[in-house]
């Protein structure tokens, strides 16, 4: 079917392959779904079924030599499956936020976490450094940190897994995206924060 006019995201017949020893191996085949504005959609399946690969394809970050074999990914009227890297950079962070399953992989070990969240805010919202720092502290407070200023001064290796996950969520929200894609975002969180 064509993309749904009212959907923010329409994935149609998406197929993704990776090179293998005996040729190309298709790991995602014929996936279609829609996400409307303000709608929550869950993609459920067993481990290894292609959920994370589908997510990576949507944001144009397939690992290694992975490639989209077929289908389309319509975001706000544009097929981003055919977008250039420059076009995808304009969408990622600002219009589509992403929370990785591995928060430590998404955080730069050489920068304090507050600076990383503030940099995302500056890039995507165009705020001044002081305004971005204040907004970063607000985001960290929204992530249920009792002392966001202390957390902001830490480096990623100084955080627990749950704390790193909350910082990664704050970073994904830094650009105030229209669509948030979260790949198992609550795995490292305690039950209270998950709720």
Short mmCIF file of N, CA and C in Angstrom, two decimals:
data_model
loop_
_atom_site.label_atom_id
_atom_site.label_comp_id
_atom_site.label_asym_id
_atom_site.label_seq_id
_atom_site.Cartn_x
_atom_site.Cartn_y
_atom_site.Cartn_z
N UNK A 1 0.82 -1.21 0.00
CA UNK A 1 0.00 0.00 0.00
C UNK A 1 0.86 1.26 0.00
N UNK A 2 0.32 2.34 -0.51
CA UNK A 2 1.07 3.60 -0.47
C UNK A 2 1.15 4.10 0.97
N UNK A 3 2.05 5.08 1.24
CA UNK A 3 2.13 5.61 2.60
C UNK A 3 0.80 6.24 3.02
N UNK A 4 0.46 6.09 4.28
CA UNK A 4 -0.76 6.67 4.81
C UNK A 4 -0.56 8.18 4.95
N UNK A 5 -1.49 8.95 4.41
CA UNK A 5 -1.34 10.41 4.40
C UNK A 5 -1.27 11.01 5.79
N UNK A 6 -1.98 10.43 6.75
CA UNK A 6 -2.00 11.00 8.10
C UNK A 6 -0.87 10.50 8.98
N UNK A 7 -0.08 9.54 8.50
CA UNK A 7 1.00 8.97 9.31
C UNK A 7 2.22 9.87 9.28
N UNK A 8 2.90 9.95 10.40
CA UNK A 8 4.18 10.64 10.46
C UNK A 8 5.25 9.76 9.84
N UNK A 9 5.16 8.44 10.09
CA UNK A 9 6.10 7.45 9.54
C UNK A 9 5.30 6.33 8.91
N UNK A 10 5.63 6.00 7.66
CA UNK A 10 5.03 4.85 6.97
C UNK A 10 6.16 3.99 6.43
N UNK A 11 6.33 2.81 7.00
CA UNK A 11 7.31 1.85 6.51
C UNK A 11 6.55 0.89 5.61
N UNK A 12 7.03 0.73 4.36
CA UNK A 12 6.33 -0.10 3.39
C UNK A 12 7.26 -1.13 2.78
N UNK A 13 6.96 -2.42 3.02
CA UNK A 13 7.65 -3.55 2.40
C UNK A 13 9.17 -3.46 2.56
N UNK A 14 9.61 -3.05 3.73
CA UNK A 14 11.04 -2.89 3.98
C UNK A 14 11.75 -4.23 4.04
N UNK A 15 12.85 -4.33 3.30
CA UNK A 15 13.72 -5.50 3.33
C UNK A 15 15.15 -5.03 3.49
N UNK A 16 15.91 -5.71 4.35
CA UNK A 16 17.29 -5.34 4.64
C UNK A 16 18.16 -6.59 4.55
N UNK A 17 19.35 -6.43 3.92
CA UNK A 17 20.29 -7.55 3.79
C UNK A 17 21.67 -7.16 4.25
N UNK A 18 22.43 -8.19 4.61
CA UNK A 18 23.85 -8.05 4.95
C UNK A 18 24.63 -9.05 4.12
N UNK A 19 25.87 -8.73 3.78
CA UNK A 19 26.67 -9.70 3.03
C UNK A 19 27.01 -10.90 3.90
N UNK A 20 26.98 -12.08 3.28
CA UNK A 20 27.33 -13.32 3.97
C UNK A 20 28.38 -14.07 3.17
N UNK A 21 28.80 -15.22 3.67
CA UNK A 21 29.81 -16.01 2.96
C UNK A 21 29.34 -16.45 1.59
N UNK A 22 28.08 -16.80 1.50
CA UNK A 22 27.54 -17.32 0.24
C UNK A 22 26.62 -16.31 -0.44
N UNK A 23 26.91 -15.05 -0.29
CA UNK A 23 26.09 -14.01 -0.90
C UNK A 23 25.35 -13.21 0.14
N UNK A 24 24.35 -12.51 -0.30
CA UNK A 24 23.59 -11.62 0.57
C UNK A 24 22.61 -12.41 1.44
N UNK A 25 22.51 -12.00 2.72
CA UNK A 25 21.58 -12.65 3.65
C UNK A 25 20.52 -11.64 4.04
N UNK A 26 19.28 -11.94 3.74
CA UNK A 26 18.18 -11.03 4.09
C UNK A 26 17.79 -11.28 5.54
N UNK A 27 17.86 -10.21 6.34
CA UNK A 27 17.56 -10.33 7.78
C UNK A 27 16.22 -9.69 8.14
N UNK A 28 15.72 -8.81 7.29
CA UNK A 28 14.39 -8.21 7.46
C UNK A 28 13.70 -8.32 6.11
N UNK A 29 12.47 -8.81 6.13
CA UNK A 29 11.78 -9.00 4.85
C UNK A 29 10.32 -8.55 4.94
N UNK A 30 9.97 -7.62 4.07
CA UNK A 30 8.59 -7.19 3.85
C UNK A 30 7.90 -6.67 5.11
N UNK A 31 8.55 -5.73 5.80
CA UNK A 31 7.99 -5.13 7.02
C UNK A 31 7.23 -3.87 6.65
N UNK A 32 6.00 -3.74 7.14
CA UNK A 32 5.18 -2.55 6.90
C UNK A 32 4.46 -2.17 8.18
N UNK A 33 4.47 -0.87 8.50
CA UNK A 33 3.68 -0.36 9.62
C UNK A 33 3.62 1.16 9.50
N UNK A 34 2.69 1.76 10.23
CA UNK A 34 2.52 3.22 10.27
C UNK A 34 2.63 3.70 11.71
N UNK A 35 3.10 4.94 11.86
CA UNK A 35 3.09 5.62 13.16
C UNK A 35 2.47 6.99 12.91
N UNK A 36 1.34 7.23 13.54
CA UNK A 36 0.66 8.53 13.43
C UNK A 36 1.24 9.49 14.46
N UNK A 37 1.07 10.79 14.27
CA UNK A 37 1.53 11.74 15.30
C UNK A 37 0.88 11.42 16.64
N UNK A 38 1.67 11.47 17.70
CA UNK A 38 1.24 11.21 19.09
C UNK A 38 0.83 9.77 19.34
N UNK A 39 1.13 8.86 18.42
CA UNK A 39 0.80 7.45 18.58
C UNK A 39 2.02 6.68 19.07
N UNK A 40 1.78 5.68 19.92
CA UNK A 40 2.83 4.78 20.38
C UNK A 40 2.63 3.45 19.66
N UNK A 41 3.70 2.99 19.01
CA UNK A 41 3.66 1.72 18.29
C UNK A 41 4.77 0.84 18.85
N UNK A 42 4.43 -0.37 19.23
CA UNK A 42 5.43 -1.32 19.71
C UNK A 42 5.69 -2.37 18.66
N UNK A 43 6.96 -2.66 18.42
CA UNK A 43 7.34 -3.74 17.51
C UNK A 43 7.85 -4.87 18.40
N UNK A 44 7.16 -6.00 18.34
CA UNK A 44 7.42 -7.10 19.26
C UNK A 44 7.88 -8.31 18.46
N UNK A 45 8.87 -9.01 18.99
CA UNK A 45 9.35 -10.23 18.34
C UNK A 45 10.48 -10.82 19.15
N UNK A 46 10.81 -12.06 18.82
CA UNK A 46 11.87 -12.74 19.55
C UNK A 46 13.23 -12.14 19.24
N UNK A 47 14.19 -12.44 20.06
CA UNK A 47 15.55 -11.96 19.88
C UNK A 47 16.08 -12.41 18.51
N UNK A 48 16.67 -11.48 17.78
CA UNK A 48 17.24 -11.81 16.48
C UNK A 48 16.28 -11.74 15.32
N UNK A 49 15.05 -11.28 15.55
CA UNK A 49 14.05 -11.27 14.47
C UNK A 49 14.16 -10.04 13.56
N UNK A 50 14.97 -9.04 13.94
CA UNK A 50 15.17 -7.89 13.06
C UNK A 50 14.61 -6.58 13.57
N UNK A 51 14.20 -6.51 14.83
CA UNK A 51 13.65 -5.26 15.36
C UNK A 51 14.69 -4.14 15.33
N UNK A 52 15.88 -4.42 15.85
CA UNK A 52 16.94 -3.39 15.89
C UNK A 52 17.42 -3.03 14.50
N UNK A 53 17.48 -3.98 13.60
CA UNK A 53 17.90 -3.70 12.22
C UNK A 53 16.86 -2.82 11.53
N UNK A 54 15.59 -3.07 11.78
CA UNK A 54 14.53 -2.23 11.22
C UNK A 54 14.68 -0.80 11.72
N UNK A 55 14.93 -0.67 13.02
CA UNK A 55 15.14 0.65 13.62
C UNK A 55 16.33 1.36 12.97
N UNK A 56 17.44 0.64 12.83
CA UNK A 56 18.65 1.22 12.23
C UNK A 56 18.41 1.64 10.79
N UNK A 57 17.62 0.86 10.07
CA UNK A 57 17.30 1.21 8.67
C UNK A 57 16.49 2.50 8.61
N UNK A 58 15.57 2.67 9.53
CA UNK A 58 14.72 3.86 9.53
C UNK A 58 15.55 5.12 9.71
N UNK A 59 16.55 5.07 10.58
CA UNK A 59 17.35 6.27 10.83
C UNK A 59 18.62 6.32 9.99
N UNK A 60 18.77 5.38 9.08
CA UNK A 60 19.91 5.40 8.17
C UNK A 60 21.22 5.06 8.82
N UNK A 61 21.20 4.18 9.82
CA UNK A 61 22.43 3.80 10.52
C UNK A 61 22.62 2.29 10.55
N UNK A 62 22.43 1.64 9.41
CA UNK A 62 22.66 0.21 9.34
C UNK A 62 24.14 -0.08 9.57
N UNK A 63 24.45 -1.05 10.41
CA UNK A 63 25.86 -1.35 10.68
C UNK A 63 26.54 -2.04 9.49
N UNK A 64 27.86 -1.89 9.45
CA UNK A 64 28.66 -2.58 8.44
C UNK A 64 28.19 -2.32 7.03
N UNK A 65 28.07 -3.39 6.27
CA UNK A 65 27.65 -3.29 4.86
C UNK A 65 26.17 -3.60 4.69
N UNK A 66 25.39 -3.41 5.75
CA UNK A 66 23.95 -3.62 5.63
C UNK A 66 23.34 -2.65 4.64
N UNK A 67 22.30 -3.10 3.94
CA UNK A 67 21.66 -2.21 2.96
C UNK A 67 20.18 -2.52 2.85
N UNK A 68 19.45 -1.49 2.49
CA UNK A 68 18.02 -1.65 2.25
C UNK A 68 17.87 -2.23 0.85
N UNK A 69 17.27 -3.43 0.76
CA UNK A 69 17.06 -4.11 -0.52
C UNK A 69 15.80 -3.66 -1.23
N UNK A 70 14.81 -3.30 -0.44
CA UNK A 70 13.54 -2.96 -1.05
C UNK A 70 12.63 -2.27 -0.05
N UNK A 71 11.60 -1.69 -0.58
CA UNK A 71 10.62 -1.01 0.25
C UNK A 71 10.93 0.47 0.38
N UNK A 72 10.15 1.12 1.22
CA UNK A 72 10.30 2.56 1.41
C UNK A 72 10.05 2.90 2.87
N UNK A 73 10.60 4.05 3.28
CA UNK A 73 10.43 4.56 4.64
C UNK A 73 10.01 6.01 4.50
N UNK A 74 8.71 6.26 4.58
CA UNK A 74 8.18 7.61 4.38
C UNK A 74 8.09 8.32 5.71
N UNK A 75 8.79 9.43 5.83
CA UNK A 75 8.72 10.25 7.03
C UNK A 75 8.25 11.64 6.61
N UNK A 76 7.08 12.01 7.07
CA UNK A 76 6.51 13.32 6.77
C UNK A 76 6.55 13.63 5.27
N UNK A 77 6.18 12.62 4.47
CA UNK A 77 6.05 12.82 3.02
C UNK A 77 7.30 12.61 2.20
N UNK A 78 8.43 12.26 2.83
CA UNK A 78 9.69 12.04 2.10
C UNK A 78 10.16 10.61 2.33
N UNK A 79 10.60 9.95 1.26
CA UNK A 79 11.12 8.59 1.37
C UNK A 79 12.57 8.68 1.85
N UNK A 80 12.79 8.52 3.15
CA UNK A 80 14.14 8.66 3.69
C UNK A 80 14.99 7.41 3.45
N UNK A 81 14.39 6.35 2.92
CA UNK A 81 15.19 5.19 2.52
C UNK A 81 16.08 5.54 1.33
N UNK A 82 15.71 6.56 0.59
CA UNK A 82 16.47 7.00 -0.59
C UNK A 82 17.23 8.30 -0.32
N UNK A 83 17.22 8.76 0.92
CA UNK A 83 17.83 10.05 1.27
C UNK A 83 19.36 9.94 1.27
N UNK A 84 20.00 11.04 1.00
CA UNK A 84 21.46 11.11 1.09
C UNK A 84 21.87 11.22 2.56
N UNK A 85 23.16 11.06 2.82
CA UNK A 85 23.64 11.20 4.20
C UNK A 85 23.37 12.60 4.73
N UNK A 86 23.55 13.60 3.88
CA UNK A 86 23.31 14.98 4.31
C UNK A 86 21.83 15.18 4.66
N UNK A 87 20.94 14.62 3.87
CA UNK A 87 19.51 14.73 4.17
C UNK A 87 19.15 14.02 5.47
N UNK A 88 19.76 12.86 5.70
CA UNK A 88 19.49 12.12 6.93
C UNK A 88 20.02 12.87 8.15
N UNK A 89 21.15 13.56 8.03
CA UNK A 89 21.67 14.35 9.14
C UNK A 89 20.71 15.46 9.53
N UNK A 90 19.96 15.98 8.56
CA UNK A 90 18.97 17.02 8.86
C UNK A 90 17.76 16.46 9.61
N UNK A 91 17.52 15.16 9.46
CA UNK A 91 16.36 14.52 10.09
C UNK A 91 16.71 13.95 11.46
N UNK A 92 17.87 13.28 11.55
CA UNK A 92 18.29 12.64 12.79
C UNK A 92 18.51 13.65 13.90
N UNK A 93 17.93 13.39 15.06
CA UNK A 93 18.11 14.25 16.21
C UNK A 93 17.11 15.37 16.27
N UNK A 94 16.97 16.09 15.18
CA UNK A 94 16.04 17.23 15.15
C UNK A 94 14.60 16.77 14.93
N UNK A 95 14.40 15.86 14.01
CA UNK A 95 13.03 15.42 13.70
C UNK A 95 12.76 13.99 14.16
N UNK A 96 13.81 13.16 14.16
CA UNK A 96 13.68 11.78 14.66
C UNK A 96 14.74 11.58 15.73
N UNK A 97 14.30 11.29 16.95
CA UNK A 97 15.21 10.97 18.04
C UNK A 97 15.37 9.47 18.15
N UNK A 98 16.52 9.04 18.66
CA UNK A 98 16.80 7.61 18.76
C UNK A 98 17.43 7.28 20.10
N UNK A 99 16.87 6.28 20.78
CA UNK A 99 17.43 5.76 22.02
C UNK A 99 17.95 4.36 21.72
N UNK A 100 19.26 4.22 21.82
CA UNK A 100 19.91 2.94 21.53
C UNK A 100 19.69 1.93 22.64
N UNK A 101 19.76 0.67 22.27
CA UNK A 101 19.69 -0.42 23.24
C UNK A 101 20.94 -0.42 24.13
N UNK A 102 22.04 0.09 23.61
CA UNK A 102 23.31 0.16 24.32
C UNK A 102 23.66 1.62 24.60
N UNK A 103 23.27 2.18 25.74
CA UNK A 103 23.49 3.60 25.98
C UNK A 103 24.96 4.00 25.98
N UNK A 104 25.85 3.14 26.47
CA UNK A 104 27.26 3.50 26.52
C UNK A 104 27.85 3.66 25.13
N UNK A 105 27.29 2.94 24.16
CA UNK A 105 27.78 3.05 22.78
C UNK A 105 27.40 4.40 22.17
N UNK A 106 26.34 5.01 22.68
CA UNK A 106 25.89 6.28 22.11
C UNK A 106 26.48 7.49 22.82
N UNK A 107 27.18 7.26 23.94
CA UNK A 107 27.77 8.37 24.70
C UNK A 107 29.27 8.42 24.43
N UNK A 108 29.80 9.62 24.23
CA UNK A 108 31.23 9.82 23.98
C UNK A 108 31.96 9.78 25.31
N UNK A 109 32.91 8.85 25.49
CA UNK A 109 33.58 8.71 26.80
C UNK A 109 34.46 9.89 27.19
N UNK A 110 34.80 10.76 26.25
CA UNK A 110 35.73 11.85 26.56
C UNK A 110 35.04 13.17 26.93
N UNK A 111 33.71 13.20 26.94
CA UNK A 111 32.97 14.42 27.28
C UNK A 111 32.02 14.16 28.44
N UNK A 112 31.86 15.17 29.26
CA UNK A 112 30.89 15.07 30.36
C UNK A 112 29.49 14.92 29.77
N UNK A 113 28.64 14.17 30.48
CA UNK A 113 27.31 13.87 29.92
C UNK A 113 26.45 15.13 29.78
N UNK A 114 26.60 16.08 30.68
CA UNK A 114 25.84 17.32 30.55
C UNK A 114 26.20 18.08 29.29
N UNK A 115 27.50 18.08 28.94
CA UNK A 115 27.94 18.74 27.71
C UNK A 115 27.37 18.04 26.48
N UNK A 116 27.26 16.71 26.54
CA UNK A 116 26.72 15.96 25.40
C UNK A 116 25.24 16.26 25.18
N UNK A 117 24.49 16.33 26.27
CA UNK A 117 23.06 16.66 26.14
C UNK A 117 22.91 18.11 25.66
N UNK A 118 23.70 19.03 26.24
CA UNK A 118 23.62 20.45 25.85
C UNK A 118 24.02 20.65 24.39
N UNK A 119 25.02 19.89 23.91
CA UNK A 119 25.44 20.03 22.51
C UNK A 119 24.31 19.63 21.56
N UNK A 120 23.59 18.57 21.90
CA UNK A 120 22.44 18.19 21.08
C UNK A 120 21.39 19.27 21.05
N UNK A 121 21.17 19.91 22.18
CA UNK A 121 20.20 21.01 22.26
C UNK A 121 20.66 22.18 21.39
N UNK A 122 21.94 22.53 21.50
CA UNK A 122 22.48 23.65 20.70
C UNK A 122 22.38 23.36 19.21
N UNK A 123 22.74 22.14 18.80
CA UNK A 123 22.70 21.79 17.38
C UNK A 123 21.29 21.81 16.82
N UNK A 124 20.37 21.26 17.56
CA UNK A 124 19.02 21.07 17.03
C UNK A 124 18.05 22.18 17.34
N UNK A 125 18.26 22.91 18.42
CA UNK A 125 17.34 23.99 18.78
C UNK A 125 17.94 25.37 18.57
N UNK A 126 19.26 25.44 18.37
CA UNK A 126 19.91 26.72 18.12
C UNK A 126 19.99 27.63 19.34
N UNK A 127 20.01 27.07 20.54
CA UNK A 127 20.09 27.88 21.75
C UNK A 127 21.54 28.28 22.05
N UNK A 128 21.70 29.32 22.82
CA UNK A 128 23.02 29.74 23.27
C UNK A 128 23.57 28.70 24.24
N UNK A 129 24.87 28.76 24.53
CA UNK A 129 25.48 27.81 25.48
C UNK A 129 24.80 27.83 26.85
N UNK A 130 24.60 29.02 27.46
CA UNK A 130 23.94 29.03 28.78
C UNK A 130 22.51 28.49 28.72
N UNK A 131 21.77 28.84 27.70
CA UNK A 131 20.39 28.35 27.58
C UNK A 131 20.38 26.84 27.35
N UNK A 132 21.32 26.34 26.56
CA UNK A 132 21.41 24.90 26.30
C UNK A 132 21.78 24.15 27.58
N UNK A 133 22.68 24.71 28.37
CA UNK A 133 23.04 24.06 29.65
C UNK A 133 21.83 23.99 30.57
N UNK A 134 21.08 25.07 30.65
CA UNK A 134 19.88 25.09 31.50
C UNK A 134 18.85 24.07 31.00
N UNK A 135 18.67 24.00 29.68
CA UNK A 135 17.71 23.04 29.11
C UNK A 135 18.19 21.60 29.34
N UNK A 136 19.52 21.38 29.29
CA UNK A 136 20.06 20.05 29.55
C UNK A 136 19.78 19.63 30.99
N UNK A 137 19.94 20.55 31.92
CA UNK A 137 19.63 20.23 33.32
C UNK A 137 18.15 19.92 33.50
N UNK A 138 17.30 20.65 32.79
CA UNK A 138 15.86 20.36 32.84
C UNK A 138 15.57 18.96 32.32
N UNK A 139 16.22 18.58 31.21
CA UNK A 139 16.01 17.23 30.66
C UNK A 139 16.50 16.16 31.63
N UNK A 140 17.65 16.38 32.24
CA UNK A 140 18.15 15.41 33.21
C UNK A 140 17.23 15.33 34.43
N UNK A 141 16.66 16.44 34.83
CA UNK A 141 15.69 16.44 35.93
C UNK A 141 14.45 15.63 35.51
N UNK A 142 14.02 15.79 34.25
CA UNK A 142 12.87 15.03 33.75
C UNK A 142 13.15 13.52 33.74
N UNK A 143 14.43 13.15 33.72
CA UNK A 143 14.83 11.74 33.74
C UNK A 143 14.96 11.19 35.16
N UNK A 144 14.42 11.96 36.13
CA UNK A 144 14.36 11.54 37.54
C UNK A 144 15.73 11.47 38.22
N UNK A 145 16.65 12.34 37.82
CA UNK A 145 17.89 12.49 38.57
C UNK A 145 17.63 13.49 39.68
N UNK A 146 17.94 13.12 40.91
CA UNK A 146 17.69 14.02 42.03
C UNK A 146 18.66 15.20 42.04
N UNK A 147 19.86 15.02 41.51
CA UNK A 147 20.85 16.09 41.42
C UNK A 147 21.37 16.17 39.99
N UNK A 148 20.59 16.76 39.07
CA UNK A 148 21.01 16.79 37.67
C UNK A 148 22.33 17.49 37.42
N UNK A 149 22.67 18.50 38.22
CA UNK A 149 23.93 19.21 38.04
C UNK A 149 25.12 18.29 38.32
N UNK A 150 25.01 17.45 39.34
CA UNK A 150 26.08 16.50 39.66
C UNK A 150 26.22 15.46 38.56
N UNK A 151 25.10 14.98 38.04
CA UNK A 151 25.14 14.00 36.95
C UNK A 151 25.75 14.63 35.70
N UNK A 152 25.39 15.87 35.42
CA UNK A 152 25.90 16.57 34.23
C UNK A 152 27.41 16.68 34.23
N UNK A 153 28.02 16.74 35.42
CA UNK A 153 29.48 16.87 35.52
C UNK A 153 30.21 15.54 35.36
N UNK A 154 29.49 14.44 35.32
CA UNK A 154 30.13 13.11 35.23
C UNK A 154 30.45 12.73 33.79
N UNK A 155 31.41 11.81 33.67
CA UNK A 155 31.74 11.20 32.39
C UNK A 155 30.94 9.89 32.30
N UNK A 156 30.70 9.38 31.09
CA UNK A 156 29.89 8.16 30.96
C UNK A 156 30.36 6.99 31.82
N UNK A 157 31.68 6.80 31.97
CA UNK A 157 32.16 5.65 32.76
C UNK A 157 31.85 5.80 34.25
N UNK A 158 31.42 6.99 34.66
CA UNK A 158 31.07 7.21 36.06
C UNK A 158 29.59 6.96 36.34
N UNK A 159 28.87 6.49 35.34
CA UNK A 159 27.43 6.25 35.47
C UNK A 159 27.14 4.75 35.54
N UNK A 160 26.09 4.41 36.26
CA UNK A 160 25.60 3.03 36.22
C UNK A 160 24.88 2.82 34.89
N UNK A 161 24.53 1.59 34.59
CA UNK A 161 23.81 1.30 33.35
C UNK A 161 22.48 2.03 33.25
N UNK A 162 21.75 2.07 34.37
CA UNK A 162 20.46 2.76 34.38
C UNK A 162 20.61 4.26 34.22
N UNK A 163 21.65 4.82 34.85
CA UNK A 163 21.89 6.26 34.72
C UNK A 163 22.27 6.60 33.27
N UNK A 164 23.13 5.76 32.68
CA UNK A 164 23.54 5.99 31.29
C UNK A 164 22.33 5.92 30.36
N UNK A 165 21.41 5.00 30.64
CA UNK A 165 20.21 4.87 29.81
C UNK A 165 19.36 6.14 29.90
N UNK A 166 19.23 6.68 31.09
CA UNK A 166 18.44 7.91 31.26
C UNK A 166 19.10 9.10 30.56
N UNK A 167 20.43 9.16 30.60
CA UNK A 167 21.14 10.22 29.88
C UNK A 167 20.93 10.06 28.38
N UNK A 168 20.98 8.82 27.89
CA UNK A 168 20.75 8.56 26.46
C UNK A 168 19.34 8.98 26.05
N UNK A 169 18.36 8.76 26.91
CA UNK A 169 16.99 9.19 26.62
C UNK A 169 16.93 10.72 26.58
N UNK A 170 17.59 11.37 27.52
CA UNK A 170 17.63 12.84 27.52
C UNK A 170 18.26 13.36 26.24
N UNK A 171 19.35 12.73 25.80
CA UNK A 171 20.00 13.13 24.53
C UNK A 171 19.06 12.97 23.35
N UNK A 172 18.31 11.87 23.34
CA UNK A 172 17.38 11.63 22.23
C UNK A 172 16.27 12.68 22.20
N UNK A 173 15.92 13.22 23.35
CA UNK A 173 14.87 14.24 23.43
C UNK A 173 15.40 15.65 23.27
N UNK A 174 16.72 15.81 23.21
CA UNK A 174 17.36 17.13 23.16
C UNK A 174 16.88 18.00 21.99
N UNK A 175 16.62 17.40 20.85
CA UNK A 175 16.18 18.16 19.68
C UNK A 175 14.69 18.34 19.59
N UNK A 176 13.95 17.90 20.62
CA UNK A 176 12.49 17.94 20.62
C UNK A 176 11.93 17.29 19.34
N UNK A 177 12.31 16.02 19.10
CA UNK A 177 11.92 15.36 17.85
C UNK A 177 10.42 15.11 17.74
N UNK A 178 9.97 15.04 16.51
CA UNK A 178 8.57 14.71 16.24
C UNK A 178 8.31 13.23 16.42
N UNK A 179 9.35 12.42 16.18
CA UNK A 179 9.25 10.95 16.29
C UNK A 179 10.40 10.48 17.16
N UNK A 180 10.10 9.66 18.15
CA UNK A 180 11.13 9.08 19.00
C UNK A 180 11.13 7.57 18.79
N UNK A 181 12.28 7.04 18.39
CA UNK A 181 12.44 5.60 18.21
C UNK A 181 13.28 5.10 19.36
N UNK A 182 12.78 4.12 20.09
CA UNK A 182 13.48 3.61 21.26
C UNK A 182 13.65 2.10 21.12
N UNK A 183 14.90 1.66 21.12
CA UNK A 183 15.22 0.24 20.99
C UNK A 183 15.45 -0.33 22.39
N UNK A 184 14.44 -0.95 22.96
CA UNK A 184 14.46 -1.49 24.31
C UNK A 184 14.99 -0.47 25.32
N UNK A 185 14.31 0.67 25.45
CA UNK A 185 14.85 1.77 26.25
C UNK A 185 14.80 1.57 27.75
N UNK A 186 14.04 0.61 28.25
CA UNK A 186 13.90 0.47 29.70
C UNK A 186 14.66 -0.73 30.26
N UNK A 187 15.45 -1.40 29.43
CA UNK A 187 16.14 -2.62 29.89
C UNK A 187 16.97 -2.39 31.14
N UNK A 188 17.75 -1.31 31.20
CA UNK A 188 18.66 -1.07 32.32
C UNK A 188 18.03 -0.25 33.45
N UNK A 189 16.77 0.09 33.34
CA UNK A 189 16.13 0.96 34.33
C UNK A 189 15.44 0.16 35.42
N UNK A 190 15.42 0.73 36.62
CA UNK A 190 14.67 0.07 37.69
C UNK A 190 13.18 0.25 37.44
N UNK A 191 12.38 -0.53 38.13
CA UNK A 191 10.93 -0.60 37.89
C UNK A 191 10.26 0.76 38.08
N UNK A 192 10.67 1.51 39.08
CA UNK A 192 10.05 2.81 39.35
C UNK A 192 10.31 3.79 38.19
N UNK A 193 11.54 3.86 37.73
CA UNK A 193 11.87 4.77 36.63
C UNK A 193 11.23 4.30 35.32
N UNK A 194 11.16 2.96 35.10
CA UNK A 194 10.49 2.44 33.91
C UNK A 194 9.06 2.96 33.83
N UNK A 195 8.37 2.93 34.95
CA UNK A 195 6.97 3.39 34.99
C UNK A 195 6.89 4.89 34.68
#
